[in-house]
Amino acid sequence: MTPRPARIATMNEVAAAAGVSQATVSLVLNKAGGSRVAEATRQRVLEAAEELGYRPNAAAKTLRKGAAGLIGFVGDVVASSPFAGRIVEGAQARAWDDGMLLLTVNTGGDERLEAAAIDALLAQRVAGIVYASMYHRRLTVPEALEGLPTVVLNSEDAAGRARAVVPDEFEGGRAATRALLEAGHRRIAMINIETLASGLPAAVGRHDGYRSALGDAGVAYDRRLVREGDGNPQGGFDHTLALMSAASPPTAIFCANDRTAWGAYQALETLGLEVPRDVSIVGFDNQETLAPFLRPGLTTLGLPFVEMGRRAVDLLLGGHAADEIPERIECPLIERGSVAAPRGGRVG
Amino acid sequence: MTPRPARIATMNEVAAAAGVSQATVSLVLNKAGGSRVAEATRQRVLEAAEELGYRPNAAAKTLRKGAAGLIGFVGDVVASSPFAGRIVEGAQARAWDDGMLLLTVNTGGDERLEAAAIDALLAQRVAGIVYASMYHRRLTVPEALEGLPTVVLNSEDAAGRARAVVPDEFEGGRAATRALLEAGHRRIAMINIETLASGLPAAVGRHDGYRSALGDAGVAYDRRLVREGDGNPQGGFDHTLALMSAASPPTAIFCANDRTAWGAYQALETLGLEVPRDVSIVGFDNQETLAPFLRPGLTTLGLPFVEMGRRAVDLLLGGHAADEIPERIECPLIERGSVAAPRGGRVG
C-alpha cells in the first residue's frame, strides 16, 4: 500500500486542504449544500476529500439512519476452534441474505474482553447478538445481554430463558445406533467422550440416544459395553482393546466422536482385526480432516454447524421460533465404509 | 432471556418514562447536567434508563471521542478454516494488550460482501484493517483499502506494496530437511502438496528450503525423489508406495503437510514397514487434531498462526516494521517420534 497518513482524515483536514470552512465541507459531503455552494468550491472539496482518503463519519450517519445493518457475534473461541468456525460461515450467510453483516468478536473466554465486546457491539446498535460457544455446554448468559435480542448458539442458557440453537445430540445418538442395529448388530458397545456425571450435553445426549435406540430394538442395555473415554484417540484405543478382550466382545462400536473412532481403528489394527469385516464402527462429528481419510472412511454423524449458524441469525431476524428451548438441529448420518453386517450375522 | 422490546430504547423513551424532557435525559446521561438537574430528577432518569435497558448512542459518543478503540479484521474464510482461525486469537490478544477490540467480518470470499464489510469497518473508524487469508497465497488487496493502515495476513500482496505477515515456508522446509539430515539420512524424498508451477508459496518455499538444506549438506538433489502430491492423505499414500518400490528407496520422507504424512504412514503400514525404524517422516503444519495422534507422533513444523496474528496487529499499532515485505515468521520444529537414524546408517 502506498504510505499515507495512518488515520482517516477528518472533515477539518479536508476543509484546510480545500481552503474552505468545515461547514462548507459538511454541506458538500452530506450533499446538503444545494445551491449554497459554488460548483468550483464543491469540486475543490470533493478533490481534497478524495486526496486525503476522507470517509464520511459513520457516527453522524448512524445518528440519522439508526440501525446500521449489523448483527453482533460474540464467540468464546469458536472462530479458532478447528471446526465450529463453520458456525460463523452459516451465520454470516444468513445475515447476508438480508444484506446484513456479522460483526464478530472472539473473546477467548476472557470475561473483561467479553464485556467490552458486548458494549462495543451494542454501541454499533447491532440488531441483535449471537452468543456462541465452541462446544455444546450449559452456560450463563452475560447480564449485559439481558433484554436484548440474543440467541445462544451451540450452547444452552443454564437459566433456560435465552433462545438457543444446539445440535440434536439425542437423535444423533439414536441414528448412530440405529445404523448399526439395521446392519444386524446386537452386541453394540459405546465409547463415550466424557463421564455422564459431567453433564456434558454431547456425552449425555449421545449416550441416552444410544440407550433409547437399543430399547426400541428390544436389545438390553449392557453396562459392560459402555465405556467412558476422554474424546481423544488414546481413549478410543484403550477402551477398544479392553472391549475386544472381553468374554463376549461387541461386533460393533458407537464411538461418541471421530477422534475416539480413530483410536478404535488403531486398536483393531493392532489386534489384526478389520473394519468393518470384523467390527463395525460409527463415529460422531464428521471431522472433515479425519473421518473421510480413515481406511475405510468413517460412517459418522455430522454436526450441523452451518445450519445452526443460519438458524441463530434467522431467529434474530424474526424467524418463527420453535416451541422448545433450546431448539435442536438434526445431525445427519454420513455413510462411508465402516459399517457392515456382523460376521455370520443375519440382519435382524 | 425475558422477553423485552427488540430494539434498544431511545433517549425519548427514557424521557417519557421519567416524565422529563429529552434534553434533561441528555444532560443526565451525558453527565453534563451539573447543578441544573435536581437530584430527584436525575435519579428518575437513571432508573428509567436502567429499566428500559437504554444505552447511550455510540454514534453520538464516537462524534465526541473519535476513534473507538477498534481494529478491523477481514477474513476470507479464515475463521471457518480448520486451523488458521488461531490467527484471529493472536490478533485479538495483541489488540487487547492495548485495550482494543478486533471486529471481524468473514466474507467467505464474496467480493460484494467484502466491500460492504470494509465500508462498515471504516465507518466504525477502525484504527486499521487486517486483511487475512485462509491459506498462504498471493492476493490482490481491495482498492477500498488504498491509503488505509492495512496489513495482509497469511498472504502476500501480489502488487508487493502492502505490509504482509506470512509463515517462513523456505526456512521451514530447510528445518524439516535438516532434522532428517542430522539424524543421518542422505536419501531423503519430498512429497509436495502442489505443483511448483502453481506458484503456491507453501509448495514452492518448502521445496526450495528442502533443496537448499540438501545443498548445504553436500547431498545431490535427485528429481526422482521429489513428488508432487495433492495435499491429501491419498497423495501421500500413492507417492509413498511408488517411492518405496523404486530401485533404491529413500530412508526418509519430508511430507509438505501433515495430511500427506498421514497417507505416508498408511502406505508404509500397508508395506509392513515401521515409522521411524524403517522410514523417517517429517510433516508440516502441526495440525493439532492429527500430528500428535499418529502412531508414532509426527515430527513436523508448526505454522505460527498466533504469532502471525499478533504481529499483524502489532504492525497496525505502530510496531517497528521489518525491512522485508512480506515479513516472514519462523515455523518451529516440533519433535515427536517419527525421526530416527537410518537402519544401519551412521550419523554423518
XYZ file of C-alpha atoms in Angstrom:
696
model
C 0.000 0.000 0.000
C 1.372 3.462 -0.772
C 2.264 5.130 2.533
C -0.475 7.542 3.631
C -1.439 9.134 6.964
C -2.166 6.367 9.467
C -5.503 7.933 10.492
C -8.627 8.567 8.493
C -8.633 12.255 7.545
C -11.057 14.483 9.458
C -13.506 16.924 7.937
C -11.355 19.752 9.267
C -8.317 18.470 7.388
C -10.382 18.360 4.205
C -11.546 21.918 4.872
C -7.964 23.095 5.352
C -6.810 21.352 2.186
C -9.694 22.822 0.186
C -9.311 26.255 1.762
C -12.937 26.361 2.876
C -14.786 26.190 6.198
C -15.606 22.901 7.897
C -19.260 23.838 7.497
C -18.848 24.047 3.735
C -17.182 20.635 3.650
C -20.086 19.252 5.634
C -22.618 20.801 3.259
C -20.835 19.326 0.253
C -20.073 15.861 1.600
C -23.543 15.440 3.057
C -24.976 16.662 -0.238
C -26.967 19.179 1.790
C -25.391 22.206 0.136
C -27.930 22.688 -2.600
C -27.188 25.947 -4.414
C -25.439 27.464 -1.415
C -22.048 26.112 -2.514
C -20.452 27.216 -5.772
C -19.668 24.327 -8.147
C -15.965 25.212 -8.225
C -15.845 25.078 -4.413
C -17.756 21.816 -4.394
C -15.174 20.324 -6.774
C -12.256 21.530 -4.604
C -13.827 19.901 -1.544
C -14.506 16.607 -3.309
C -10.951 16.502 -4.663
C -9.474 17.274 -1.235
C -11.653 14.556 0.338
C -10.534 12.069 -2.333
C -6.909 13.173 -1.935
C -6.916 12.634 1.813
C -8.919 9.431 1.667
C -11.650 11.068 3.758
C -14.669 8.927 4.638
C -17.911 10.411 5.953
C -18.001 9.751 9.677
C -20.354 6.849 10.173
C -21.194 8.172 13.603
C -23.011 11.126 12.078
C -24.652 8.809 9.567
C -25.798 6.351 12.191
C -27.413 9.181 14.130
C -29.556 9.834 11.077
C -30.060 6.307 9.857
C -30.420 4.363 13.079
C -29.638 0.659 12.850
C -26.625 0.016 10.676
C -27.489 -3.399 9.257
C -25.177 -5.139 11.668
C -25.541 -8.251 13.781
C -23.144 -8.901 16.633
C -21.496 -12.279 17.114
C -19.647 -12.920 20.355
C -17.707 -16.167 20.353
C -15.610 -17.617 23.135
C -13.074 -19.391 20.973
C -15.450 -20.511 18.287
C -13.541 -18.947 15.434
C -10.276 -20.501 16.482
C -11.633 -23.956 17.201
C -10.935 -26.498 14.490
C -14.436 -26.887 13.091
C -17.068 -24.910 14.933
C -15.932 -21.914 12.904
C -18.343 -23.097 10.261
C -20.986 -21.675 12.562
C -19.728 -18.205 11.658
C -19.965 -19.070 7.980
C -23.616 -20.060 8.315
C -24.473 -17.067 10.470
C -22.877 -14.596 8.042
C -24.548 -16.304 5.086
C -27.991 -15.902 6.642
C -27.297 -12.295 7.660
C -26.146 -11.516 4.117
C -29.438 -12.868 2.768
C -30.863 -9.707 4.343
C -27.875 -7.591 3.334
C -26.601 -7.522 6.894
C -23.093 -8.024 8.171
C -21.997 -10.130 11.101
C -19.516 -8.282 13.316
C -17.647 -10.947 15.226
C -15.569 -10.585 18.353
C -13.689 -13.566 19.729
C -13.191 -13.235 23.438
C -11.091 -16.316 24.121
C -13.320 -16.709 27.161
C -11.894 -13.554 28.824
C -14.797 -12.007 30.757
C -13.468 -8.447 30.688
C -12.856 -8.706 26.961
C -16.349 -10.144 26.559
C -17.919 -7.266 28.441
C -16.012 -4.760 26.306
C -17.034 -6.636 23.169
C -20.716 -6.573 24.082
C -20.533 -2.850 24.843
C -18.764 -2.143 21.564
C -21.292 -4.157 19.552
C -24.282 -2.578 21.287
C -22.646 0.786 20.656
C -22.844 -0.022 16.942
C -26.568 -0.575 17.519
C -26.482 -4.136 16.221
C -29.892 -5.640 15.531
C -29.098 -8.431 17.961
C -26.328 -10.629 19.257
C -25.434 -14.245 18.661
C -23.638 -15.582 21.720
C -21.727 -18.633 20.566
C -19.672 -21.312 22.223
C -17.011 -23.596 20.820
C -18.629 -26.732 22.178
C -22.117 -27.705 23.316
C -22.431 -26.844 27.019
C -24.660 -25.084 29.529
C -23.503 -21.521 30.055
C -24.510 -18.375 31.864
C -25.618 -15.604 29.534
C -23.828 -12.328 30.425
C -26.070 -9.835 32.222
C -25.134 -7.201 29.664
C -27.289 -9.097 27.166
C -30.394 -9.007 29.395
C -33.296 -7.547 27.493
C -31.513 -7.537 24.134
C -32.341 -9.758 21.177
C -29.947 -12.618 21.843
C -29.608 -16.174 20.611
C -27.229 -18.585 22.305
C -25.512 -20.734 19.715
C -24.088 -24.236 20.183
C -24.842 -23.999 23.905
C -27.769 -23.712 26.275
C -28.649 -20.953 28.709
C -28.204 -22.567 32.129
C -31.138 -20.421 33.241
C -33.218 -21.910 30.424
C -34.507 -18.499 29.339
C -32.466 -17.424 26.316
C -33.356 -18.765 22.909
C -30.681 -21.269 21.933
C -29.755 -23.428 18.958
C -27.918 -26.679 19.573
C -27.194 -29.966 17.768
C -29.711 -32.721 18.493
C -27.293 -34.992 20.367
C -30.013 -37.403 21.463
C -31.446 -38.061 17.998
C -27.874 -38.230 16.679
C -27.041 -40.949 19.189
C -30.205 -42.771 18.179
C -29.379 -42.530 14.467
C -25.810 -43.775 15.016
C -27.037 -46.775 16.977
C -29.896 -47.464 14.552
C -27.394 -47.626 11.677
C -25.617 -50.466 13.497
C -28.853 -52.202 14.531
C -30.144 -52.090 10.969
C -26.906 -53.707 9.759
C -27.827 -56.612 12.024
C -25.723 -55.894 15.122
C -26.976 -56.696 18.607
C -23.829 -56.500 20.729
C -23.135 -52.801 20.213
C -20.651 -51.102 22.516
C -20.425 -47.354 23.123
C -17.262 -45.417 23.962
C -18.307 -42.022 25.260
C -16.283 -38.783 25.217
C -16.841 -37.871 28.854
C -18.467 -39.181 32.029
C -22.249 -38.933 32.222
C -21.689 -37.258 35.579
C -20.042 -34.361 33.726
C -23.466 -33.416 32.405
C -21.811 -32.501 29.086
C -24.818 -32.355 26.725
C -22.964 -34.168 23.927
C -21.912 -37.017 26.243
C -25.303 -37.365 27.932
C -27.411 -36.850 24.801
C -25.456 -39.264 22.607
C -25.486 -41.905 25.335
C -29.203 -41.542 26.006
C -29.896 -41.770 22.271
C -27.839 -44.967 22.100
C -29.764 -46.437 25.013
C -33.105 -45.375 23.542
C -32.395 -46.931 20.134
C -31.338 -50.202 21.766
C -34.579 -50.185 23.742
C -36.686 -49.639 20.636
C -34.955 -52.636 19.043
C -35.542 -54.817 22.097
C -31.812 -55.024 22.820
C -30.945 -54.954 26.515
C -28.654 -52.132 27.687
C -25.451 -53.798 28.925
C -23.333 -51.615 31.227
C -20.232 -53.663 30.435
C -20.443 -52.488 26.813
C -20.493 -48.796 27.765
C -17.159 -47.065 28.382
C -16.333 -43.525 29.387
C -13.457 -42.305 27.244
C -11.780 -38.906 27.036
C -12.675 -37.815 23.499
C -9.134 -38.471 22.263
C -7.801 -41.328 20.117
C -5.950 -42.748 23.139
C -9.241 -43.280 24.952
C -10.739 -44.972 21.922
C -7.646 -47.147 21.615
C -7.549 -48.304 25.251
C -11.281 -48.947 25.591
C -11.419 -50.843 22.297
C -8.597 -53.153 23.406
C -10.489 -53.779 26.660
C -13.828 -54.344 24.929
C -12.394 -56.780 22.387
C -10.576 -58.810 25.034
C -13.827 -59.405 26.967
C -15.512 -62.809 27.128
C -18.100 -61.875 24.510
C -16.759 -58.854 22.622
C -19.042 -56.461 20.709
C -19.498 -56.790 16.935
C -19.905 -53.020 16.620
C -18.823 -49.878 18.483
C -20.511 -46.492 18.550
C -17.735 -44.005 19.278
C -19.134 -40.715 20.567
C -16.679 -38.715 18.453
C -14.485 -39.301 15.397
C -11.232 -38.955 17.323
C -12.328 -41.799 19.585
C -13.269 -43.804 16.484
C -9.776 -43.230 15.083
C -8.315 -44.744 18.241
C -10.692 -47.697 17.843
C -9.405 -48.226 14.282
C -5.825 -48.188 15.580
C -6.639 -50.713 18.326
C -8.432 -53.086 15.941
C -5.467 -52.878 13.560
C -3.155 -53.788 16.449
C -5.380 -56.818 17.107
C -5.288 -57.810 13.443
C -8.989 -57.087 13.080
C -10.540 -55.303 10.107
C -13.165 -52.552 9.931
C -15.949 -53.319 9.045
C -15.387 -57.023 8.335
C -14.695 -57.899 11.980
C -16.065 -54.856 13.800
C -18.326 -52.071 12.572
C -17.710 -48.500 13.774
C -19.832 -45.350 13.791
C -18.375 -42.036 14.915
C -19.771 -38.572 15.632
C -18.797 -35.024 14.492
C -17.780 -35.762 10.874
C -14.418 -34.036 11.380
C -13.592 -33.109 7.824
C -9.844 -33.603 8.150
C -10.262 -37.033 9.757
C -13.438 -39.017 9.007
C -13.114 -39.192 5.192
C -9.441 -40.214 5.387
C -9.666 -43.151 7.763
C -9.348 -46.518 6.000
C -12.163 -47.375 5.455
C -13.856 -43.974 5.540
C -15.755 -43.455 8.796
C -19.554 -43.544 8.897
C -20.442 -40.782 11.317
C -22.953 -38.130 12.348
C -22.426 -34.603 11.062
C -22.607 -31.559 13.322
C -24.905 -29.065 11.574
C -22.668 -26.026 12.198
C -23.667 -24.099 9.100
C -27.374 -24.764 9.680
C -27.088 -23.799 13.348
C -25.392 -20.532 12.450
C -28.044 -19.778 9.851
C -30.843 -20.604 12.254
C -29.475 -18.429 15.080
C -29.400 -15.365 12.830
C -32.762 -16.311 11.368
C -34.237 -16.184 14.871
C -32.659 -12.780 15.498
C -34.150 -11.514 12.260
C -37.629 -12.547 13.281
C -37.762 -16.132 12.075
C -40.564 -18.096 13.705
C -39.219 -19.625 16.915
C -39.815 -23.276 17.696
C -41.701 -24.036 20.923
C -38.849 -25.893 22.537
C -35.878 -24.133 24.114
C -33.187 -24.933 23.154
C -34.056 -25.576 19.531
C -32.349 -28.762 18.350
C -30.953 -29.131 14.830
C -30.696 -32.583 13.276
C -27.278 -34.238 12.983
C -27.279 -36.075 9.629
C -25.920 -39.613 9.262
C -22.976 -39.575 6.834
C -22.421 -43.072 5.485
C -18.942 -44.178 4.430
C -17.351 -47.592 4.733
C -17.183 -48.536 8.417
C -20.496 -50.388 8.848
C -21.310 -53.903 7.605
C -23.321 -56.902 8.798
C -21.762 -58.829 11.692
C -19.700 -61.844 10.605
C -22.164 -64.681 10.139
C -24.807 -62.326 11.454
C -28.293 -62.205 9.957
C -29.838 -58.777 9.546
C -32.494 -58.951 12.297
C -33.874 -14.101 28.108
C -37.032 -12.463 29.487
C -38.952 -11.011 26.546
C -38.180 -7.299 26.141
C -38.583 -4.818 23.273
C -36.436 -5.994 20.358
C -34.866 -2.533 19.918
C -32.539 -0.587 22.179
C -34.626 2.069 23.961
C -34.207 5.619 22.662
C -33.486 8.688 24.763
C -37.045 9.865 24.051
C -38.493 6.681 25.540
C -36.400 7.235 28.653
C -37.647 10.831 28.816
C -41.270 9.696 28.542
C -40.778 7.029 31.217
C -39.089 9.523 33.557
C -41.618 12.267 32.789
C -38.919 14.750 31.779
C -37.740 16.341 28.531
C -35.330 14.577 26.174
C -32.924 17.448 26.835
C -32.931 16.646 30.547
C -32.245 12.982 29.852
C -29.334 14.027 27.665
C -27.932 16.301 30.388
C -28.144 13.499 32.957
C -26.856 10.631 30.855
C -24.005 12.665 29.417
C -23.192 13.835 32.943
C -23.349 17.386 31.610
C -26.184 18.449 33.840
C -24.133 19.837 36.704
C -26.434 21.560 39.167
C -29.043 22.259 36.509
C -30.834 18.939 37.182
C -32.418 18.212 40.567
C -31.056 15.069 42.230
C -34.540 13.519 42.392
C -34.977 14.082 38.658
C -31.510 12.698 37.978
C -32.434 9.530 39.904
C -35.717 9.142 37.992
C -33.866 9.419 34.686
C -31.178 6.914 35.678
C -33.796 4.448 36.907
C -35.839 4.816 33.710
C -32.696 4.303 31.612
C -31.821 1.187 33.636
C -35.422 -0.044 33.422
C -35.548 0.275 29.644
C -32.034 -1.058 29.131
C -31.081 2.253 27.491
C -27.523 2.568 26.163
C -26.007 5.905 25.190
C -25.957 6.039 21.420
C -22.408 5.242 20.373
C -22.831 7.350 17.297
C -23.024 10.471 19.422
C -20.138 9.224 21.553
C -17.942 8.474 18.571
C -18.517 12.001 17.287
C -17.038 13.265 20.537
C -14.387 10.642 21.127
C -13.191 9.921 17.625
C -11.555 6.514 17.160
C -13.390 3.846 19.105
C -10.529 1.506 20.006
C -11.406 -0.911 17.239
C -9.333 -2.787 14.709
C -10.963 -4.314 11.664
C -10.258 -7.871 10.600
C -11.498 -9.010 7.204
C -11.070 -12.730 6.624
C -11.982 -14.701 3.539
C -12.823 -17.960 5.261
C -10.104 -17.787 7.868
C -12.436 -18.156 10.806
C -14.137 -21.181 9.363
C -10.998 -22.958 8.214
C -9.864 -25.782 10.461
C -6.771 -24.171 11.953
C -5.980 -20.742 10.579
C -8.608 -19.402 12.966
C -5.848 -19.269 15.566
C -4.730 -16.194 13.631
C -7.779 -14.385 14.986
C -6.889 -15.490 18.504
C -3.414 -13.983 18.215
C -4.649 -10.804 16.594
C -7.293 -10.214 19.275
C -4.786 -10.982 22.028
C -2.374 -8.331 20.730
C -5.165 -5.792 20.242
C -6.372 -6.434 23.803
C -2.870 -5.683 25.085
C -3.749 -2.120 24.084
C -7.355 -2.434 25.251
C -8.579 -2.614 21.675
C -11.127 -4.942 20.139
C -10.866 -6.808 16.889
C -14.055 -6.544 14.849
C -14.018 -9.480 12.453
C -16.048 -9.968 9.322
C -15.793 -13.238 7.415
C -16.593 -12.691 3.787
C -16.431 -16.265 2.528
C -14.571 -14.748 -0.412
C -17.709 -12.922 -1.644
C -16.453 -9.654 -3.162
C -19.664 -7.703 -2.618
C -19.796 -8.835 0.988
C -16.134 -7.896 1.338
C -16.734 -4.397 0.005
C -19.661 -3.937 2.383
C -17.549 -5.268 5.257
C -14.715 -2.829 4.561
C -17.171 0.074 4.365
C -18.823 -0.961 7.618
C -15.495 -1.288 9.418
C -14.195 2.029 8.119
C -17.490 3.562 9.193
C -16.643 2.443 12.739
C -13.375 4.395 12.293
C -11.217 1.365 12.986
C -7.564 2.164 13.600
C -6.614 -0.114 10.736
C -7.549 -3.318 8.984
C -6.017 -6.772 8.980
C -6.780 -8.445 5.661
C -6.392 -12.167 6.233
C -6.491 -15.255 4.093
C -7.135 -18.878 4.979
C -4.004 -20.106 3.252
C -0.718 -18.575 2.171
C -1.156 -17.178 -1.339
C -0.614 -14.073 -3.452
C -3.723 -11.906 -3.485
C -4.939 -8.555 -4.731
C -5.628 -6.067 -1.960
C -9.092 -4.480 -2.428
C -8.936 -0.903 -3.705
C -11.139 0.221 -0.835
C -8.143 -0.327 1.458
C -5.900 2.002 -0.562
C -4.408 4.623 1.708
C -5.593 2.975 4.927
C -3.409 1.306 7.532
C -3.595 -2.283 6.317
C -1.638 -5.447 6.977
C -2.144 -8.523 4.808
C -2.057 -11.635 6.957
C -1.102 -15.155 5.888
C -0.840 -13.956 2.297
C 1.182 -11.589 0.150
C 0.063 -8.541 -1.787
C 0.527 -9.546 -5.435
C 1.484 -5.914 -6.065
C 4.181 -6.237 -3.381
C 3.199 -2.963 -1.725
C 1.076 -3.820 1.315
C 2.785 -4.834 4.519
C 2.244 -8.569 4.951
C 2.957 -11.255 7.516
C 3.457 -14.828 6.329
C 4.967 -18.091 7.582
C 8.606 -18.603 6.595
C 7.974 -21.570 4.273
C 11.549 -21.619 2.986
C 13.247 -21.781 6.396
C 10.578 -24.273 7.463
C 11.468 -26.546 4.543
C 15.126 -26.196 5.454
C 14.495 -27.057 9.110
C 12.395 -30.114 8.197
C 15.109 -31.416 5.894
C 17.897 -30.572 8.337
C 16.157 -32.659 11.018
C 16.400 -35.671 8.710
C 19.968 -34.913 7.612
C 21.081 -34.564 11.231
C 19.559 -37.977 12.005
C 21.954 -39.353 9.409
C 19.705 -39.613 6.334
C 21.026 -38.977 2.832
C 18.314 -40.399 0.606
C 15.541 -38.011 1.597
C 12.426 -37.846 -0.566
C 9.939 -34.980 -0.623
C 6.218 -35.265 -1.333
C 4.923 -31.783 -2.070
C 1.346 -30.502 -1.652
C 1.061 -28.910 -5.077
C 2.978 -28.466 -8.309
C 5.816 -25.951 -8.264
C 4.197 -24.470 -11.372
C 1.219 -23.491 -9.200
C 3.413 -20.859 -7.578
C 1.716 -21.645 -4.258
C 4.117 -20.067 -1.743
C 3.884 -23.039 0.654
C 4.682 -25.547 -2.106
C 7.489 -23.502 -3.651
C 9.001 -22.287 -0.371
C 9.023 -25.679 1.347
C 10.521 -27.317 -1.735
C 13.216 -24.677 -2.161
C 14.070 -24.978 1.540
C 14.411 -28.761 1.131
C 16.703 -28.295 -1.861
C 18.757 -25.653 -0.070
C 19.300 -27.807 3.034
C 20.383 -30.766 0.879
C 22.839 -28.488 -0.889
C 24.327 -27.234 2.380
C 24.862 -30.859 3.426
C 26.510 -31.740 0.125
C 23.657 -34.081 -0.831
C 22.744 -34.004 -4.517
C 19.145 -33.020 -5.388
C 17.568 -36.093 -7.028
C 14.465 -35.332 -9.087
C 13.275 -38.948 -8.759
C 12.903 -38.431 -5.016
C 10.649 -35.387 -5.411
C 6.922 -35.964 -5.953
C 4.076 -33.550 -6.453
C 1.157 -34.673 -4.306
C -2.228 -33.079 -3.696
C -2.034 -32.197 -0.008
C -4.373 -35.051 0.948
C -3.588 -38.412 2.568
C -4.332 -40.195 -0.727
C -1.495 -38.342 -2.431
C 0.882 -39.199 0.394
C -0.238 -42.807 0.229
C 0.225 -43.240 -3.545
C 3.552 -41.421 -3.772
C 4.978 -43.296 -0.782
C 4.093 -46.656 -2.380
C 5.812 -45.505 -5.577
C 8.895 -44.165 -3.783
C 9.348 -47.325 -1.692
C 9.034 -49.621 -4.709
C 11.879 -47.825 -6.515
C 15.260 -49.451 -7.084
C 16.865 -47.540 -4.222
C 14.062 -46.257 -1.982
C 14.507 -43.290 0.359
C 15.235 -43.821 4.059
C 13.275 -40.675 4.951
C 10.428 -38.620 3.504
C 9.710 -34.930 4.015
C 5.945 -34.581 3.527
C 4.991 -30.970 2.798
C 1.938 -31.222 5.060
C 0.697 -33.455 7.873
C -2.184 -34.880 5.848
C 0.307 -36.091 3.257
C 2.414 -37.552 6.075
C -0.621 -39.434 7.368
C -1.011 -41.036 3.928
C 2.687 -41.955 4.021
C 2.159 -43.674 7.390
C -0.763 -45.635 5.934
C 1.285 -46.704 2.892
C 4.270 -47.809 4.991
C 1.913 -49.814 7.214
C 0.494 -51.499 4.116
C 4.061 -52.394 3.133
C 4.766 -53.783 6.608
C 7.281 -51.013 7.269
C 7.572 -49.111 10.545
C 7.975 -45.390 11.259
C 10.686 -44.438 12.182
C 12.527 -47.777 12.324
C 12.336 -48.348 8.548
C 11.496 -44.871 7.264
C 11.644 -41.498 8.995
C 8.928 -38.920 8.288
C 8.691 -35.174 8.854
C 5.475 -33.303 8.142
C 4.427 -29.644 8.023
C 1.562 -27.639 9.623
C 1.370 -29.372 13.038
C -2.368 -29.991 12.621
C -3.415 -30.312 16.233
C -6.087 -32.942 15.639
C -3.743 -35.115 13.561
C 0.017 -34.827 14.181
C 0.040 -35.723 17.912
C -2.238 -38.737 17.381
C -0.402 -40.533 14.597
C 1.495 -43.604 15.842
C 4.253 -42.662 16.402
C 3.528 -38.947 16.906
C 4.567 -36.914 13.860
C 7.608 -34.652 13.935
C 6.523 -31.603 11.999
C 6.838 -27.841 11.505
C 4.348 -25.603 13.264
C 2.529 -22.797 11.486
C 2.910 -19.721 13.718
C -0.742 -18.636 13.430
C -0.970 -16.989 16.843
C 2.341 -15.169 16.366
C 1.353 -14.025 12.870
C -1.931 -12.650 14.160
C -0.152 -10.845 16.989
C 2.442 -9.420 14.635
C -0.094 -8.130 12.096
C -1.911 -6.127 14.780
C 1.410 -5.043 16.251
C 2.321 -3.513 12.892
C -1.037 -1.721 12.715
C -0.458 -0.327 16.189
C 2.876 1.135 15.199
C 5.217 -1.770 15.820
C 8.539 -1.333 14.059
C 8.222 -2.857 10.583
C 10.899 -5.209 9.296
C 12.695 -4.148 6.118
C 11.494 -7.089 4.072
C 7.986 -7.308 2.635
C 6.376 -9.711 3.341
C 7.645 -10.228 6.862
C 8.298 -13.922 7.468
C 7.582 -15.596 10.816
C 9.551 -18.682 11.822
C 7.869 -22.090 11.679
C 9.143 -24.007 14.743
C 10.235 -27.653 14.510
C 8.013 -29.789 16.753
C 9.753 -33.049 17.545
C 7.740 -36.186 18.224
C 8.522 -39.759 17.349
C 8.787 -40.056 13.564
C 12.506 -39.415 13.044
C 15.354 -41.848 13.800
C 18.711 -42.786 12.307
C 18.505 -44.820 9.082
C 18.764 -48.598 9.615
C 22.461 -49.373 9.835
C 23.077 -45.718 8.966
C 25.855 -43.771 10.643
C 25.006 -40.236 11.661
C 27.119 -38.339 9.089
